[in-house]
């Protein structure tokens, strides 16, 4: 598990306790972040990129644990659609995560890891923490906020709750509300983690970590990130390193081998409790509910903000229909919004992968 | 777990060892079954109903472990679409299962449970065992074979491998081949079971059973049995026994509570090793591959058999597109086939639920 061996992260301490939607507040919050490009003199060229559930701040630089390149290098960098030669790009590890920001593995007032004593947080809490980070960095208004999946939820939440902080909102492959099916898949993952005896009620820091449970959780979630057709094209029923079925329980099929690898490698870089807390925040997310039950109300103060929404035709996790509801809500408050459904074979993961049409949309909107 | 406490089942021993697709053979096979109605004098009115993954022989009578009514009472019985006043209905527990037929919990030659020494079986092996049961019962030719989901796979396999044994084949909500996505979901379930320390490499009989792992497996599978729209209608984001979110990890949402219940109650009636073996058999299922890579070849000897195929528009596990491939293969060998896609909100589980249009189709086809 990453946190015990992780390198030191670039981070800022928030000066005041952070109020949370639960009614609790969290003192001593630190937010880890990376930046790319240069802030201009009038501090008007900052773009905040929000990461997804298992993402991190290393949007365009090497991940210090895995050694892999940044998760959105194709989108963020000099001359890229989000051009760091022109913009100052900030990406912060979300509250509750495990790459340097305060989360369940962080020490509480006693100096011991919070574990299950960490408060349950919301998407809005994550955004609130990042707005406080901007305060520390002396950035009042962003050129844009950008995010896919849970990053898109944060972008929408930012527009709803802090409309004065950004001129543009780009939300990709996301939803304004976690559905029953979304919650169900997350609940399977949480139950898999909590069923692992190594979870120990969450108090596993310093001993065995619930890698088996976390691995199963990741496997289940991973299926939802891919399209059925994409899985068929990538793997079909092809066998892994063999000519015949084994008539056993080894990973006969490539798709089994792939999923097992996804599960196991995930445990090297992610904390199981963070997975519990962040999935919970996503399940709690319902932007309409936060605003009197009507989604349009969420955007009432954001009617001067420019929105761009992008869905993918093969994304069955957060569908085009989900995103159309957001468009309708924005239309109801006469906010300027452009919406495009892109065709891509990769399912939900399309926002991270090679979809040139997305590059063009992002470049056009960010300007 | 059921097998240790299960009542005695009505069953027959197969007189000869059963050859298996793996090349192994299995001696001392017993097949548990139930019958409804009376066999006529010329033994021509028998219908064999194949059950699904977690089903059993109690198609139209009370389940002896759960006390619940038969799983297809609305379809099978006097005056029902499969009319036991006219037909002799047989339903056998599949090979590898845990309701009386030989499976991993059964004693091997040493008298100890097979556990992981049980051979990996296929859908064709399951069907072969049931054809042997028919031999024992003195039934040569069936009026029809009928099945939904894995039952439909058996019905298709029966048509392909034992075409002389049945005049009619009714296959509902099924596929001729498990897709990469189908395999992926099953693999998550298997990994959840095998990650449970109580699984003990499969040798858990007589000690703690891997209920937590089996429960997670069931939860993951259960999501695939329901439609997204059905889940939304049934549960939406409604809370369970509370007015506010708990900001904890209890089952705040009804859908969480429901899934947890599905998982836990499943462990009362099902054996985890049976779940491993039967899901493996389903993943191995590819009727084309068994017949030279071309699905039409599978049905070449069945061109005099009458087929009826039924899909449901909200079934995303085995889709209408999957079933259309079967229709095309049957068309290629000029087998008489009727195909209907029914509209029902329940997803894959529609075949078990209240869909009056299905009743009419079944009644019309069975005659």
XYZ file of C-alpha atoms in Angstrom:
734
model
C 0.000 0.000 0.000
C 1.302 3.370 -1.043
C 0.989 5.775 1.894
C 3.548 4.099 4.144
C 6.272 4.275 1.535
C 5.162 7.337 -0.398
C 7.581 10.137 -1.099
C 7.054 13.604 0.305
C 4.430 15.548 -1.567
C 4.166 19.219 -2.415
C 1.367 20.455 -0.182
C -0.162 23.390 1.696
C -1.791 23.432 5.111
C -5.186 25.126 5.241
C -5.017 27.826 7.918
C -8.497 27.251 9.373
C -10.553 24.171 10.214
C -12.574 22.999 7.237
C -16.342 22.887 7.778
C -17.905 19.701 6.396
C -21.373 18.881 5.093
C -21.748 16.363 7.922
C -21.669 19.230 10.413
C -18.245 18.230 11.677
C -15.140 20.221 10.949
C -11.664 19.045 10.197
C -8.624 20.850 11.595
C -5.098 20.677 10.243
C -6.112 19.830 6.691
C -3.278 19.600 4.203
C -3.872 19.519 0.470
C -1.229 18.077 -1.830
C -1.090 19.471 -5.340
C 0.996 19.891 -8.446
C 1.153 22.841 -10.812
C 2.194 23.163 -14.420
C 3.002 26.364 -16.305
C 3.298 29.875 -14.842
C 0.730 32.021 -13.096
C 0.464 35.325 -14.947
C 0.811 38.705 -13.269
C -2.897 39.405 -12.874
C -3.462 35.824 -11.677
C -6.120 35.235 -14.285
C -4.768 32.208 -16.175
C -5.233 29.444 -13.614
C -7.102 26.260 -14.494
C -8.045 23.784 -11.796
C -8.210 20.158 -12.924
C -10.196 17.843 -10.661
C -9.175 14.187 -10.643
C -11.361 11.078 -10.610
C -11.958 8.489 -7.862
C -8.576 6.797 -8.002
C -6.702 9.655 -9.655
C -4.237 12.069 -8.131
C -2.516 15.397 -8.598
C 0.025 14.003 -11.080
C -2.012 15.026 -14.071
C 0.987 15.766 -16.304
C 4.025 14.492 -14.445
C 5.358 11.131 -13.351
C 3.534 9.311 -10.578
C 6.022 8.961 -7.749
C 4.827 5.500 -6.691
C 4.174 3.749 -9.985
C 6.681 5.671 -12.118
C 3.989 5.973 -14.806
C 3.477 9.196 -16.705
C 0.771 11.617 -15.656
C -2.791 10.439 -16.137
C -3.733 13.225 -18.571
C -0.436 13.989 -20.305
C -2.199 13.918 -23.632
C -4.463 16.759 -22.520
C -2.244 18.902 -20.285
C 1.152 20.272 -21.272
C 2.883 22.764 -23.541
C 0.946 22.957 -26.810
C -1.622 20.444 -25.539
C -5.377 21.212 -25.456
C -4.921 22.558 -21.929
C -1.806 24.476 -22.848
C 0.616 24.974 -19.982
C 2.526 27.487 -22.111
C -0.497 29.742 -21.660
C -2.237 28.511 -18.539
C -1.238 27.789 -14.987
C -2.702 24.352 -14.305
C -3.323 23.220 -10.740
C -4.347 19.713 -9.763
C -4.911 18.834 -6.121
C -5.259 15.453 -4.488
C -8.825 15.324 -3.148
C -9.617 15.428 0.532
C -9.926 11.823 1.738
C -7.463 10.445 -0.760
C -4.001 9.021 -0.111
C -1.455 10.935 -2.168
C -0.544 13.557 0.375
C -3.852 15.246 1.120
C -5.517 14.665 4.457
C -7.417 11.406 4.477
C -8.138 8.394 6.649
C -4.455 7.405 6.692
C -3.439 10.823 8.031
C -2.671 11.349 11.712
C -5.444 12.718 13.875
C -4.847 14.915 16.926
C -3.349 11.936 18.777
C -0.842 11.353 16.010
C -2.445 8.019 15.069
C -4.114 7.475 11.681
C -7.765 8.519 11.618
C -8.873 5.255 10.000
C -12.661 4.966 10.554
C -12.584 8.077 12.764
C -12.094 10.166 9.650
C -15.326 12.025 8.946
C -17.485 10.973 6.001
C -17.015 13.676 3.399
C -18.872 14.825 0.308
C -17.948 16.024 -3.143
C -18.729 19.542 -1.945
C -16.291 19.101 0.939
C -13.593 18.115 -1.560
C -14.308 21.220 -3.603
C -14.412 23.428 -0.506
C -10.957 22.210 0.467
C -9.622 23.068 -2.970
C -11.171 26.539 -2.886
C -9.310 27.054 0.392
C -6.137 25.902 -1.336
C -6.735 28.552 -4.000
C -7.065 31.113 -1.205
C -3.685 30.054 0.124
C -2.240 30.279 -3.375
C -3.759 33.745 -3.806
C -5.955 32.819 -6.733
C -9.415 34.287 -6.669
C -10.927 33.488 -10.020
C -10.087 30.582 -12.285
C -10.066 30.652 -16.036
C -11.687 27.230 -15.893
C -12.388 24.148 -13.843
C -12.092 20.852 -15.672
C -12.807 17.268 -14.705
C -13.956 13.863 -15.879
C -16.004 11.340 -13.887
C -15.725 12.310 -10.196
C -13.676 15.230 -11.451
C -16.738 16.311 -13.395
C -18.855 16.071 -10.237
C -16.427 18.436 -8.531
C -16.559 20.782 -11.506
C -20.369 20.881 -11.323
C -20.301 21.242 -7.551
C -17.841 24.109 -7.908
C -20.184 25.842 -10.355
C -23.126 25.328 -8.013
C -21.462 26.303 -4.750
C -18.648 28.638 -5.727
C -19.889 30.162 -8.979
C -17.799 33.299 -8.500
C -14.566 31.300 -8.536
C -14.559 30.206 -12.176
C -15.403 31.554 -15.607
C -15.680 28.204 -17.340
C -16.775 24.713 -16.344
C -15.828 21.677 -18.407
C -17.439 18.478 -17.163
C -16.762 15.202 -18.969
C -18.350 11.763 -18.566
C -20.058 12.627 -15.332
C -23.421 12.938 -13.639
C -25.268 15.288 -11.336
C -26.486 12.377 -9.212
C -25.291 8.875 -8.417
C -27.939 6.406 -9.526
C -29.089 3.274 -7.715
C -26.907 1.201 -10.045
C -23.893 3.453 -9.417
C -24.408 3.100 -5.669
C -24.854 -0.654 -6.031
C -21.522 -1.175 -7.748
C -19.749 0.935 -5.137
C -21.443 -0.957 -2.343
C -20.104 -4.241 -3.746
C -16.606 -2.780 -3.617
C -17.026 -1.521 -0.077
C -18.389 -4.850 1.096
C -15.454 -6.627 -0.544
C -13.011 -4.413 1.384
C -14.857 -4.701 4.675
C -15.136 -8.494 4.251
C -11.352 -8.767 4.178
C -10.189 -9.686 7.718
C -7.092 -7.562 7.110
C -9.361 -4.539 6.989
C -9.633 -4.839 10.779
C -12.441 -2.355 11.050
C -10.249 0.133 9.197
C -7.435 0.100 11.767
C -4.922 -1.722 9.592
C -2.251 0.959 9.361
C 1.110 -0.443 10.345
C -0.017 -4.039 9.777
C -1.388 -6.140 6.911
C -3.512 -4.158 4.511
C -6.783 -5.461 2.990
C -5.260 -5.958 -0.440
C -7.505 -8.866 -1.428
C -10.679 -6.970 -0.678
C -9.420 -3.801 -2.333
C -8.372 -5.816 -5.362
C -11.858 -7.312 -5.757
C -13.379 -3.851 -5.355
C -11.154 -2.512 -8.115
C -11.995 -5.434 -10.396
C -15.732 -4.878 -10.017
C -15.388 -1.139 -10.622
C -13.071 -1.622 -13.555
C -15.718 -3.509 -15.503
C -17.967 -0.473 -15.274
C -15.269 1.732 -16.789
C -15.154 -0.248 -20.033
C -17.752 -0.846 -22.691
C -19.040 -4.314 -23.501
C -17.958 -3.865 -27.109
C -14.558 -2.573 -26.021
C -14.003 -5.607 -23.806
C -15.018 -7.878 -26.648
C -12.662 -6.151 -29.048
C -9.764 -6.042 -26.602
C -10.113 -9.545 -25.174
C -13.034 -11.445 -26.621
C -12.722 -15.038 -25.410
C -8.996 -15.217 -26.151
C -6.978 -17.419 -23.849
C -3.994 -16.192 -21.829
C -0.653 -17.880 -22.565
C -2.251 -21.189 -23.495
C -3.835 -22.957 -26.454
C -6.495 -24.857 -24.579
C -8.727 -24.206 -21.616
C -7.091 -25.502 -18.426
C -10.237 -26.983 -16.886
C -9.136 -25.294 -13.694
C -9.481 -21.950 -11.967
C -6.384 -20.233 -13.294
C -6.859 -17.133 -15.430
C -7.593 -19.024 -18.645
C -9.028 -15.995 -20.376
C -7.103 -12.799 -21.102
C -9.885 -10.746 -19.581
C -9.468 -12.621 -16.282
C -5.715 -12.087 -16.300
C -6.176 -8.419 -17.123
C -8.721 -7.846 -14.357
C -6.605 -9.656 -11.766
C -3.668 -7.473 -12.735
C -5.794 -4.335 -12.465
C -6.908 -5.388 -9.011
C -3.517 -6.339 -7.643
C -1.556 -3.402 -9.054
C -4.143 -0.995 -7.652
C -3.300 -2.078 -4.101
C 0.283 -0.836 -4.600
C -0.856 2.722 -4.950
C -4.148 3.139 -3.145
C -5.415 3.048 0.407
C -8.492 0.892 1.069
C -10.023 3.336 3.527
C -9.636 6.152 1.020
C -11.543 3.958 -1.419
C -14.358 3.583 1.124
C -14.553 7.298 1.858
C -14.335 8.531 -1.715
C -16.912 6.063 -3.059
C -19.197 7.136 -0.225
C -18.779 10.780 -1.222
C -19.701 9.896 -4.797
C -22.766 7.916 -3.697
C -23.901 10.850 -1.579
C -23.598 13.178 -4.571
C -26.922 14.580 -5.729
C -26.632 18.151 -6.822
C -30.392 18.594 -7.048
C -30.961 17.308 -3.521
C -28.431 19.836 -2.201
C -30.462 22.594 -3.831
C -34.052 21.984 -2.852
C -34.606 18.978 -5.090
C -34.428 20.849 -8.379
C -31.223 20.604 -10.400
C -31.746 23.949 -12.116
C -31.627 25.638 -8.717
C -28.075 24.404 -8.301
C -26.980 26.537 -11.224
C -29.032 29.643 -10.550
C -26.026 31.665 -9.412
C -23.866 30.310 -12.221
C -25.881 31.642 -15.140
C -22.922 33.775 -16.278
C -20.552 30.838 -16.226
C -19.797 29.129 -19.527
C -20.351 25.398 -19.481
C -19.171 22.628 -21.745
C -20.399 19.078 -21.214
C -19.077 15.998 -22.974
C -20.461 12.467 -22.865
C -19.382 9.293 -24.663
C -21.785 7.060 -26.507
C -20.370 3.843 -24.995
C -20.231 5.122 -21.396
C -22.793 3.095 -19.468
C -21.641 4.328 -16.042
C -22.539 7.986 -16.592
C -24.587 8.063 -19.724
C -25.455 10.669 -22.295
C -28.957 10.700 -20.804
C -27.478 11.573 -17.391
C -25.584 14.463 -18.909
C -28.572 15.681 -20.864
C -30.369 16.246 -17.561
C -27.585 18.639 -16.609
C -27.922 20.436 -19.935
C -31.648 20.831 -19.379
C -31.023 22.292 -15.928
C -28.492 24.744 -17.349
C -30.921 25.681 -20.108
C -33.551 26.377 -17.468
C -31.348 29.077 -15.933
C -30.206 30.298 -19.360
C -26.561 29.504 -18.668
C -24.419 29.322 -21.808
C -23.782 25.644 -22.394
C -22.452 23.546 -25.214
C -22.969 19.809 -25.111
C -21.506 17.106 -27.279
C -21.794 13.315 -27.239
C -18.613 11.857 -28.681
C -18.334 8.452 -30.252
C -15.539 6.380 -28.738
C -15.235 2.646 -28.141
C -13.713 2.732 -24.647
C -16.750 3.264 -22.446
C -16.414 5.507 -19.397
C -12.604 5.440 -19.621
C -12.804 7.265 -22.954
C -12.109 10.563 -21.209
C -8.623 9.294 -20.296
C -7.817 7.654 -23.618
C -6.966 8.512 -27.177
C -10.083 10.307 -28.424
C -8.867 13.115 -30.728
C -12.357 14.616 -30.889
C -12.187 15.242 -27.131
C -8.872 17.054 -27.546
C -10.497 19.374 -30.056
C -13.507 20.051 -27.849
C -11.339 20.806 -24.822
C -8.988 23.053 -26.801
C -11.892 24.939 -28.321
C -13.589 25.515 -24.980
C -10.526 26.405 -22.917
C -9.391 28.789 -25.657
C -24.599 -23.101 4.120
C -27.273 -25.417 2.876
C -25.695 -28.777 2.026
C -24.804 -29.757 5.592
C -28.341 -29.328 6.763
C -30.245 -30.110 3.584
C -33.084 -32.610 3.617
C -32.940 -35.817 1.593
C -33.585 -35.242 -2.088
C -35.336 -37.353 -4.666
C -32.511 -38.584 -6.882
C -31.234 -41.304 -9.223
C -27.750 -42.757 -9.509
C -26.386 -42.899 -13.051
C -25.362 -46.513 -13.748
C -22.140 -45.715 -15.647
C -19.325 -43.200 -15.155
C -20.083 -39.896 -16.840
C -17.559 -38.825 -19.500
C -16.665 -35.150 -19.217
C -15.475 -32.576 -21.745
C -12.257 -32.235 -19.759
C -11.375 -35.821 -20.664
C -11.940 -36.997 -17.106
C -14.893 -39.135 -16.120
C -16.973 -39.031 -13.011
C -18.179 -42.237 -11.341
C -21.081 -42.545 -8.968
C -22.952 -39.524 -10.241
C -26.326 -38.868 -8.656
C -28.827 -36.452 -10.127
C -31.526 -34.971 -7.911
C -34.751 -34.016 -9.623
C -38.407 -33.215 -9.182
C -41.314 -34.096 -11.458
C -44.760 -32.595 -11.892
C -47.711 -34.145 -13.704
C -47.977 -37.679 -15.102
C -45.973 -39.389 -17.806
C -48.370 -40.639 -20.480
C -48.442 -44.236 -21.744
C -46.328 -43.676 -24.845
C -43.877 -41.542 -22.838
C -44.219 -38.632 -25.221
C -45.367 -35.796 -22.973
C -42.214 -35.089 -20.975
C -40.773 -31.581 -20.766
C -37.348 -30.998 -19.272
C -36.883 -27.626 -17.597
C -33.272 -26.535 -17.107
C -32.563 -24.219 -14.207
C -30.273 -21.181 -14.029
C -26.962 -20.672 -12.185
C -28.343 -20.521 -8.673
C -31.595 -22.317 -9.397
C -32.623 -25.832 -8.495
C -35.067 -28.607 -9.255
C -37.871 -27.040 -7.217
C -39.405 -25.327 -10.203
C -42.992 -25.636 -9.008
C -42.804 -26.816 -5.430
C -41.553 -25.464 -2.144
C -37.804 -25.080 -1.694
C -36.902 -27.343 1.235
C -34.238 -24.996 2.630
C -35.801 -21.566 2.218
C -39.463 -22.613 2.382
C -40.144 -20.351 -0.576
C -42.421 -21.413 -3.400
C -40.969 -22.885 -6.590
C -38.972 -20.485 -8.730
C -41.261 -20.787 -11.764
C -44.658 -21.490 -10.192
C -46.205 -18.875 -12.435
C -45.086 -20.835 -15.497
C -45.341 -24.499 -14.427
C -48.422 -26.131 -12.933
C -51.962 -27.247 -13.708
C -53.439 -24.826 -16.230
C -50.206 -22.810 -16.347
C -48.345 -22.110 -19.619
C -46.358 -25.301 -19.063
C -49.451 -27.268 -18.079
C -48.759 -30.157 -15.720
C -52.286 -31.421 -16.337
C -51.060 -32.298 -19.826
C -47.285 -32.584 -19.545
C -44.862 -34.464 -17.363
C -42.382 -31.825 -16.264
C -38.946 -32.839 -15.055
C -36.437 -30.469 -13.497
C -33.049 -31.751 -12.376
C -30.457 -30.095 -10.202
C -27.442 -29.526 -12.442
C -24.223 -31.458 -12.074
C -21.902 -29.425 -9.886
C -24.681 -27.789 -7.886
C -25.582 -28.333 -4.248
C -29.211 -29.432 -4.026
C -28.675 -33.160 -4.138
C -26.876 -33.700 -7.438
C -23.206 -34.631 -7.405
C -21.039 -31.589 -6.937
C -17.949 -30.364 -5.094
C -19.605 -30.934 -1.714
C -20.315 -34.594 -2.567
C -18.098 -37.371 -1.233
C -15.399 -38.669 -3.531
C -14.162 -42.286 -3.487
C -12.517 -41.667 -0.088
C -15.794 -40.501 1.354
C -14.521 -36.957 1.828
C -15.992 -34.013 -0.080
C -14.400 -33.478 -3.466
C -13.923 -29.741 -2.867
C -11.351 -28.533 -5.418
C -10.743 -32.128 -6.566
C -14.121 -32.016 -8.287
C -13.519 -31.874 -12.039
C -14.206 -28.649 -13.894
C -17.378 -29.267 -15.875
C -19.110 -27.681 -18.831
C -22.659 -26.858 -19.806
C -22.530 -29.887 -22.125
C -21.509 -32.083 -19.193
C -24.545 -30.843 -17.272
C -26.783 -31.698 -20.207
C -25.124 -35.094 -20.701
C -25.865 -35.961 -17.080
C -29.506 -35.051 -17.547
C -29.786 -37.122 -20.737
C -28.479 -40.058 -18.678
C -31.141 -39.301 -16.098
C -33.751 -39.497 -18.850
C -32.300 -42.901 -19.819
C -32.782 -44.066 -16.251
C -36.325 -42.718 -16.285
C -37.009 -44.486 -19.599
C -37.727 -41.320 -21.541
C -36.280 -41.236 -25.016
C -37.744 -38.172 -26.644
C -38.930 -35.022 -24.952
C -41.825 -32.893 -26.037
C -39.640 -29.880 -25.227
C -36.661 -28.564 -23.372
C -37.071 -25.172 -21.734
C -34.733 -22.863 -19.927
C -33.817 -19.272 -19.143
C -30.325 -17.854 -18.645
C -27.979 -20.805 -17.940
C -31.062 -22.960 -18.461
C -31.245 -21.559 -21.971
C -27.599 -22.462 -22.555
C -28.432 -26.036 -21.587
C -31.444 -26.008 -23.908
C -29.248 -24.849 -26.812
C -26.525 -27.333 -25.898
C -29.129 -30.089 -25.804
C -30.304 -29.132 -29.290
C -26.736 -29.102 -30.567
C -25.490 -32.296 -28.949
C -28.589 -34.426 -28.441
C -30.903 -33.224 -31.216
C -32.784 -36.533 -31.327
C -33.857 -36.156 -27.707
C -36.258 -33.236 -28.083
C -38.873 -31.936 -30.489
C -38.896 -28.386 -29.231
C -36.351 -26.013 -27.745
C -37.402 -22.908 -25.836
C -34.488 -20.697 -24.833
C -35.094 -17.478 -22.913
C -32.744 -14.622 -21.992
C -29.636 -16.543 -22.887
C -26.608 -16.599 -25.140
C -24.633 -19.027 -27.266
C -21.366 -17.694 -25.893
C -20.201 -16.006 -22.710
C -18.744 -12.613 -23.597
C -15.649 -10.971 -22.121
C -17.920 -8.847 -19.944
C -19.870 -11.911 -18.774
C -16.609 -13.651 -17.880
C -15.336 -10.520 -16.145
C -18.309 -10.299 -13.791
C -18.025 -13.985 -12.929
C -14.312 -13.629 -12.316
C -14.986 -10.857 -9.788
C -17.295 -13.228 -7.954
C -14.795 -16.070 -7.984
C -12.005 -13.821 -6.741
C -14.268 -12.573 -3.952
C -14.896 -16.169 -2.837
C -11.283 -17.243 -3.119
C -10.139 -14.101 -1.256
C -12.171 -15.172 1.778
C -9.805 -16.952 4.198
C -12.698 -19.236 5.144
C -12.598 -20.612 1.624
C -9.455 -22.497 2.674
C -8.539 -23.514 -0.842
C -12.015 -25.035 -1.168
C -11.596 -27.474 1.726
C -13.989 -25.738 4.079
C -16.563 -28.500 4.490
C -17.170 -29.216 8.135
C -15.754 -25.840 9.226
C -16.452 -22.162 8.589
C -17.811 -21.492 5.138
C -16.726 -18.510 3.007
C -19.998 -16.664 3.457
C -18.538 -13.185 3.168
C -16.870 -13.905 -0.140
C -19.918 -15.704 -1.504
C -22.102 -12.828 -0.396
C -19.975 -10.283 -2.282
C -20.021 -12.546 -5.357
C -23.799 -12.682 -5.217
C -24.093 -8.928 -4.801
C -21.944 -8.258 -7.874
C -23.871 -10.783 -9.960
C -27.210 -9.503 -8.757
C -26.597 -6.063 -10.217
C -26.232 -7.664 -13.642
C -29.626 -9.330 -13.296
C -31.467 -6.026 -12.987
C -31.848 -3.140 -15.362
C -30.569 0.309 -14.551
C -34.053 1.720 -15.032
C -35.535 -1.044 -12.882
C -33.108 -0.278 -10.064
C -33.944 3.401 -10.322
C -37.657 2.725 -10.224
C -37.417 0.211 -7.374
C -34.922 2.076 -5.191
C -33.738 5.315 -6.735
C -31.785 7.158 -4.074
C -34.331 6.445 -1.353
C -32.936 6.029 2.142
C -33.444 2.930 4.278
C -35.243 3.435 7.584
C -33.958 6.980 8.041
C -34.707 10.545 7.016
C -31.130 11.751 6.631
C -27.886 10.316 5.406
C -25.919 8.861 8.308
C -22.506 10.142 7.214
C -21.263 6.645 7.971
C -20.914 3.303 6.248
C -24.236 1.740 7.211
C -26.670 0.873 4.465
C -28.057 4.385 4.102
C -29.642 3.661 0.746
C -32.360 1.075 0.148
C -30.389 -0.371 -2.731
C -27.477 -1.065 -0.375
C -29.709 -2.736 2.155
C -31.357 -4.804 -0.568
C -28.059 -5.961 -2.043
C -26.630 -6.868 1.358
C -29.729 -8.931 2.054
C -29.437 -10.664 -1.321
C -25.825 -11.534 -0.575
C -26.303 -12.791 2.949
C -29.470 -14.805 2.326
C -27.830 -16.501 -0.650
C -25.211 -18.078 1.627
C -27.976 -19.941 3.488
C -28.845 -21.962 0.434
C -25.798 -22.183 -1.786
C -22.371 -23.743 -1.692
C -19.440 -21.467 -2.569
C -17.553 -24.180 -4.459
C -20.650 -24.922 -6.531
C -20.715 -21.233 -7.394
C -17.106 -21.441 -8.597
C -17.720 -24.543 -10.700
C -20.979 -23.444 -12.272
C -19.752 -19.956 -13.163
C -16.708 -21.605 -14.726
C -18.936 -23.838 -16.824
C -20.852 -20.786 -18.023
C -17.665 -18.915 -18.887
C -16.431 -21.914 -20.876
C -19.681 -21.992 -22.840
C -19.215 -21.198 -26.508
C -21.440 -23.280 -28.698
C -19.705 -22.188 -31.897
C -16.264 -23.085 -30.575
C -17.510 -26.576 -29.748
C -18.591 -26.968 -33.358
C -15.666 -25.837 -35.478
C -16.020 -22.145 -34.774
C -19.291 -21.653 -36.650
C -22.495 -21.415 -34.657
C -24.677 -22.694 -37.496
C -22.718 -25.970 -37.433
C -23.909 -26.543 -33.896
C -27.482 -26.779 -35.123
C -26.905 -28.740 -38.325
C -28.381 -31.950 -36.898
C -31.231 -30.057 -35.254
C -32.830 -28.638 -38.382
C -36.055 -30.580 -37.716
C -36.281 -29.277 -34.169
C -38.642 -26.379 -33.526
C -37.029 -23.442 -31.762
C -38.454 -20.507 -29.885
C -36.149 -17.778 -28.582
C -37.161 -14.939 -26.284
C -35.113 -11.931 -25.230
C -35.966 -8.917 -23.084
C -35.279 -5.361 -24.133
C -33.809 -4.364 -20.746
C -31.584 -7.449 -20.364
C -27.997 -6.178 -20.591
C -26.460 -9.470 -19.438
C -27.635 -11.540 -22.426
C -28.930 -9.052 -24.927
C -31.315 -9.205 -27.832
C -28.258 -8.863 -30.090
C -26.780 -12.009 -28.517
C -29.968 -13.911 -29.184
C -30.244 -12.634 -32.727
C -26.941 -14.345 -33.482
C -28.556 -17.629 -32.494
C -31.523 -16.901 -34.734
C -29.194 -16.234 -37.663
C -27.396 -19.523 -37.060
C -30.716 -21.378 -36.971
C -31.817 -19.617 -40.131
C -28.597 -20.748 -41.801
C -29.568 -24.396 -41.273
C -33.221 -23.698 -42.093
C -34.415 -24.782 -38.655
C -37.908 -23.578 -37.813
C -37.459 -20.741 -35.334
C -39.599 -18.030 -33.893
C -37.983 -15.157 -32.078
C -39.483 -12.416 -29.984
C -38.010 -9.551 -27.998
C -40.336 -8.725 -25.144
C -40.521 -5.409 -23.388
C -40.181 -5.728 -19.622
C -38.612 -3.432 -17.038
C -36.806 -6.049 -14.940
C -33.628 -6.680 -16.947
C -32.288 -10.207 -17.109
C -34.510 -11.358 -14.257
C -37.570 -10.684 -16.410
C -37.757 -14.366 -17.304
C -38.531 -15.170 -13.669
C -40.947 -12.326 -13.048
C -44.427 -11.190 -13.909
C -44.313 -10.694 -17.672
C -47.678 -11.845 -19.029
C -46.414 -11.656 -22.615
C -43.855 -14.346 -21.780
C -46.593 -16.599 -20.448
C -48.424 -16.304 -23.755
C -45.316 -17.029 -25.810
C -44.462 -20.089 -23.732
C -48.019 -21.420 -23.822
C -48.219 -20.915 -27.573
C -44.962 -22.675 -28.252
C -45.365 -25.595 -25.861
C -48.874 -26.223 -27.184
